[in-house]
Short mmCIF file of C-alpha atoms in Angstrom, two decimals:
data_model
loop_
_atom_site.label_atom_id
_atom_site.label_comp_id
_atom_site.label_asym_id
_atom_site.label_seq_id
_atom_site.Cartn_x
_atom_site.Cartn_y
_atom_site.Cartn_z
CA MET A 1 44.85 53.64 -61.19
CA ARG A 2 42.48 56.48 -60.41
CA PRO A 3 43.58 58.95 -57.70
CA LEU A 4 41.08 59.60 -54.94
CA HIS A 5 42.05 63.20 -54.22
CA ALA A 6 43.41 65.94 -56.48
CA VAL A 7 45.51 67.71 -53.85
CA PRO A 8 48.87 69.31 -54.74
CA THR A 9 51.62 67.16 -53.28
CA GLY A 10 53.34 70.26 -51.89
CA GLU A 11 50.38 70.78 -49.55
CA MET A 12 50.36 67.22 -48.18
CA GLU A 13 51.96 66.30 -44.90
CA GLN A 14 54.57 63.58 -44.75
CA TYR A 15 53.26 60.46 -43.04
CA PRO A 16 55.35 60.01 -39.86
CA LEU A 17 55.63 56.20 -40.09
CA THR A 18 57.65 54.32 -42.69
CA VAL A 19 57.64 50.80 -44.12
CA GLU A 20 60.20 49.95 -41.41
CA ASP A 21 57.66 50.67 -38.65
CA ARG A 22 55.84 47.39 -38.28
CA LEU A 23 53.60 45.79 -35.67
CA ASP A 24 53.77 42.25 -37.03
CA SER A 25 53.58 40.71 -33.56
CA HIS A 26 50.32 42.55 -32.80
CA TYR A 27 47.30 40.45 -33.73
CA PHE A 28 44.93 42.99 -32.23
CA MET A 29 44.41 46.73 -32.41
CA ALA A 30 43.48 49.20 -29.72
CA TRP A 31 39.92 50.43 -30.18
CA GLU A 32 38.56 53.47 -28.33
CA ARG A 33 35.10 52.06 -27.70
CA ARG A 34 33.51 55.10 -26.09
CA ARG A 35 34.98 57.46 -28.66
CA TRP A 36 33.56 55.28 -31.43
CA LEU A 37 30.13 54.95 -29.84
CA ASN A 38 29.80 58.73 -29.65
CA SER A 39 31.43 59.57 -32.98
CA ASP A 40 29.60 61.27 -35.84
CA MET A 41 30.57 58.40 -38.12
CA ARG A 42 28.70 55.88 -36.00
CA LEU A 43 25.75 58.15 -35.20
CA ARG A 44 25.26 59.49 -38.73
CA GLY A 45 26.71 56.88 -41.07
CA THR A 46 24.62 54.07 -42.54
CA PRO A 47 25.18 50.54 -41.22
CA GLU A 48 26.88 49.61 -44.51
CA CYS A 49 29.21 52.61 -44.43
CA ARG A 50 30.09 51.94 -40.80
CA ALA A 51 30.93 48.32 -41.59
CA LEU A 52 33.15 49.26 -44.53
CA PHE A 53 34.77 52.03 -42.51
CA PHE A 54 35.71 49.52 -39.82
CA ASP A 55 36.97 47.04 -42.43
CA LEU A 56 39.22 49.70 -43.94
CA ILE A 57 40.79 50.40 -40.54
CA ASN A 58 41.61 46.70 -40.17
CA ILE A 59 42.99 46.57 -43.71
CA ALA A 60 45.18 49.61 -43.02
CA TYR A 61 46.94 47.77 -40.19
CA ASP A 62 48.36 45.29 -42.72
CA GLN A 63 49.41 47.89 -45.28
CA ALA A 64 52.81 49.50 -45.79
CA PRO A 65 53.35 51.94 -44.25
CA VAL A 66 51.17 50.57 -41.49
CA GLY A 67 47.96 52.54 -40.96
CA THR A 68 47.63 53.77 -44.55
CA LEU A 69 45.44 52.84 -47.52
CA PRO A 70 46.00 52.95 -51.27
CA ASN A 71 44.86 56.19 -52.87
CA ASP A 72 42.66 54.33 -55.35
CA LEU A 73 38.91 53.65 -55.12
CA GLU A 74 39.00 50.67 -57.44
CA LEU A 75 41.71 48.95 -55.44
CA LEU A 76 39.96 49.76 -52.16
CA ALA A 77 36.75 48.25 -53.51
CA ARG A 78 38.62 45.05 -54.35
CA LEU A 79 40.17 44.95 -50.90
CA LEU A 80 36.70 45.34 -49.40
CA MET A 81 35.23 42.80 -51.84
CA VAL A 82 32.45 45.20 -52.91
CA ASP A 83 31.29 46.55 -56.25
CA HIS A 84 33.46 49.43 -57.43
CA SER A 85 30.59 51.61 -58.66
CA HIS A 86 28.59 51.08 -55.49
CA PHE A 87 31.64 51.88 -53.37
CA GLN A 88 32.17 55.12 -55.30
CA GLN A 89 28.57 56.14 -54.56
CA LEU A 90 29.03 55.42 -50.86
CA CYS A 91 32.22 57.49 -50.77
CA ARG A 92 30.30 60.53 -52.02
CA LEU A 93 28.27 60.49 -48.79
CA GLU A 94 29.30 62.85 -46.01
CA TYR A 95 29.73 59.89 -43.68
CA GLY A 96 30.94 57.38 -46.22
CA PRO A 97 33.49 54.57 -45.75
CA LEU A 98 36.40 57.02 -46.18
CA HIS A 99 35.16 59.55 -43.64
CA LYS A 100 38.16 61.60 -42.38
CA TRP A 101 40.69 59.63 -44.41
CA TYR A 102 43.01 62.15 -46.05
CA PRO A 103 45.94 62.04 -48.52
CA VAL A 104 49.51 62.00 -47.19
CA MET A 105 52.94 61.57 -48.69
CA CYS A 106 54.62 58.25 -47.93
CA GLY A 107 58.03 58.90 -49.41
CA SER A 108 57.17 59.69 -53.02
CA GLU A 109 53.82 57.87 -52.93
CA ILE A 110 50.43 59.39 -52.12
CA ARG A 111 48.38 57.25 -49.75
CA LEU A 112 45.50 57.77 -47.32
CA ALA A 113 45.75 58.15 -43.56
CA HIS A 114 43.29 58.60 -40.70
CA PRO A 115 44.08 60.62 -37.54
CA MET A 116 42.53 58.08 -35.17
CA VAL A 117 44.38 55.17 -36.76
CA LEU A 118 47.68 57.06 -36.74
CA ARG A 119 47.27 58.04 -33.08
CA SER A 120 46.54 54.47 -32.00
CA LEU A 121 49.54 53.19 -33.97
CA GLN A 122 51.89 55.77 -32.50
CA ASP A 123 50.68 54.83 -29.01
CA ALA A 124 51.24 51.14 -29.77
CA ILE A 125 54.74 51.77 -31.13
CA ALA A 126 55.60 53.92 -28.11
CA ARG A 127 54.43 51.16 -25.76
CA ARG A 128 56.47 48.62 -27.71
CA GLU A 129 59.58 50.78 -27.42
CA ASP A 130 58.96 51.27 -23.70
CA ASN A 131 58.65 47.51 -23.22
CA ARG A 132 61.78 46.93 -25.29
CA ALA A 133 63.70 49.45 -23.18
CA LYS A 134 62.49 47.80 -19.97
CA ASN A 135 63.47 44.35 -21.24
CA GLU A 136 66.88 45.58 -22.33
CA ALA A 137 67.42 47.20 -18.93
CA ALA A 138 66.38 43.99 -17.15
CA ASN A 139 68.66 41.89 -19.37
CA ALA A 140 71.55 44.29 -18.78
CA ALA A 141 71.01 44.09 -15.01
CA LYS A 142 71.06 40.27 -15.13
CA ARG A 143 74.15 40.28 -17.34
CA LEU A 144 75.99 42.61 -14.94
CA GLN A 145 75.00 40.49 -11.97
CA ARG A 146 76.33 37.33 -13.64
CA LEU A 147 79.52 39.18 -14.55
CA ARG A 148 79.94 40.47 -10.98
CA ILE A 149 79.65 36.93 -9.62
CA THR A 150 82.21 35.65 -12.13
CA VAL A 151 84.65 38.51 -11.48
CA SER A 152 84.39 37.89 -7.73
CA GLY A 153 86.05 34.54 -8.35
CA TYR A 154 89.10 36.44 -9.56
CA HIS A 155 89.07 39.47 -7.29
CA LYS A 156 86.40 40.26 -4.69
CA ASP A 157 87.26 43.95 -4.37
CA LEU A 158 87.08 44.36 -8.14
CA ALA A 159 83.65 42.70 -8.20
CA ALA A 160 82.45 45.25 -5.63
CA ASN A 161 83.54 48.13 -7.87
CA ASP A 162 80.45 49.09 -9.91
CA ALA A 163 82.42 51.26 -12.33
CA ALA A 164 84.86 48.44 -12.99
CA VAL A 165 82.17 45.84 -13.59
CA ARG A 166 80.32 48.15 -16.01
CA TRP A 167 83.56 49.00 -17.82
CA ILE A 168 84.45 45.32 -18.20
CA ASP A 169 80.94 44.58 -19.46
CA GLU A 170 81.18 47.33 -22.08
CA TRP A 171 84.66 46.18 -23.10
CA LEU A 172 83.43 42.62 -23.67
CA GLN A 173 80.54 43.88 -25.77
CA LYS A 174 82.76 46.16 -27.86
CA GLU A 175 85.18 43.30 -28.44
CA GLY A 176 82.32 41.16 -29.77
CA CYS A 177 82.51 38.56 -27.02
CA GLU A 178 79.54 36.21 -27.40
CA TYR A 179 80.53 33.64 -24.79
CA ARG A 180 82.21 34.99 -21.68
CA SER A 181 84.77 32.27 -21.13
CA ALA A 182 87.57 32.39 -18.58
CA SER A 183 90.08 33.61 -21.16
CA TRP A 184 87.77 36.46 -22.20
CA LEU A 185 87.22 37.47 -18.57
CA GLU A 186 90.95 37.44 -17.87
CA ARG A 187 91.60 39.63 -20.93
CA ALA A 188 88.84 42.02 -19.86
CA ILE A 189 90.17 42.29 -16.31
CA SER A 190 93.67 42.91 -17.68
CA ALA A 191 92.25 45.63 -19.96
CA TRP A 192 90.56 47.23 -16.94
CA ALA A 193 93.86 47.11 -15.03
CA ASP A 194 95.62 48.97 -17.86
CA HIS A 195 92.74 51.43 -18.11
CA SER A 196 92.62 52.15 -14.36
CA PHE A 197 96.38 52.68 -14.15
CA MET A 198 96.27 54.96 -17.19
CA LEU A 199 93.62 57.03 -15.41
CA ALA A 200 95.84 57.16 -12.35
CA GLY A 201 98.75 58.33 -14.51
CA LYS A 202 100.80 55.22 -13.76
CA GLY A 203 100.79 53.81 -17.28
CA PRO A 204 99.80 50.30 -18.42
CA GLY A 205 101.04 47.05 -17.01
CA GLY A 206 99.19 46.87 -13.67
CA THR A 207 98.33 43.45 -12.29
CA VAL A 208 95.02 42.20 -10.99
CA SER A 209 96.39 41.99 -7.46
CA ARG A 210 96.91 45.77 -7.45
CA LEU A 211 93.23 46.53 -8.24
CA SER A 212 92.03 46.68 -4.64
#
């Protein structure tokens, strides 16, 4: 293995993504078309270098950590399916296939990263987390609504109490309830009764009929 850059590891930045940060469900990548069309790499690089540069970006999306490349010219040449010696010559060009790729620390390993690739990945991960949060919020709202309807069959006033319904929902989740059967709901309502009377300083043992 031949290192691509002789840079002291103490001077390298730590890559912000880890092997746990994956985008396996993404079969596409965001591409800033106008930025690319006006970039120095496209305007000054040879057609061959531009093609290999683009291939390396695609390859990086399937690497671990995502968005990085091996710090080895021979391995990169094999990944690109090009002659190693020829690839080395191209990389000596100012606008070669590794234009603006730079060494970073990935844990204890030195790999290569590119600012544009990293930015697009961070945006994609942020969007994924936003979508996940929205889905979780929507699922929670549906779960609470179903619970409210079920609780109303036991006690209408209790079902109208938002704090009570949320407390019961949290209690069921903490208890590991996977299927909210009648027995689970009755236990949860009883737990809320004890909790509400404890808050009121009356001690446990309250009945459902007193939760109005």
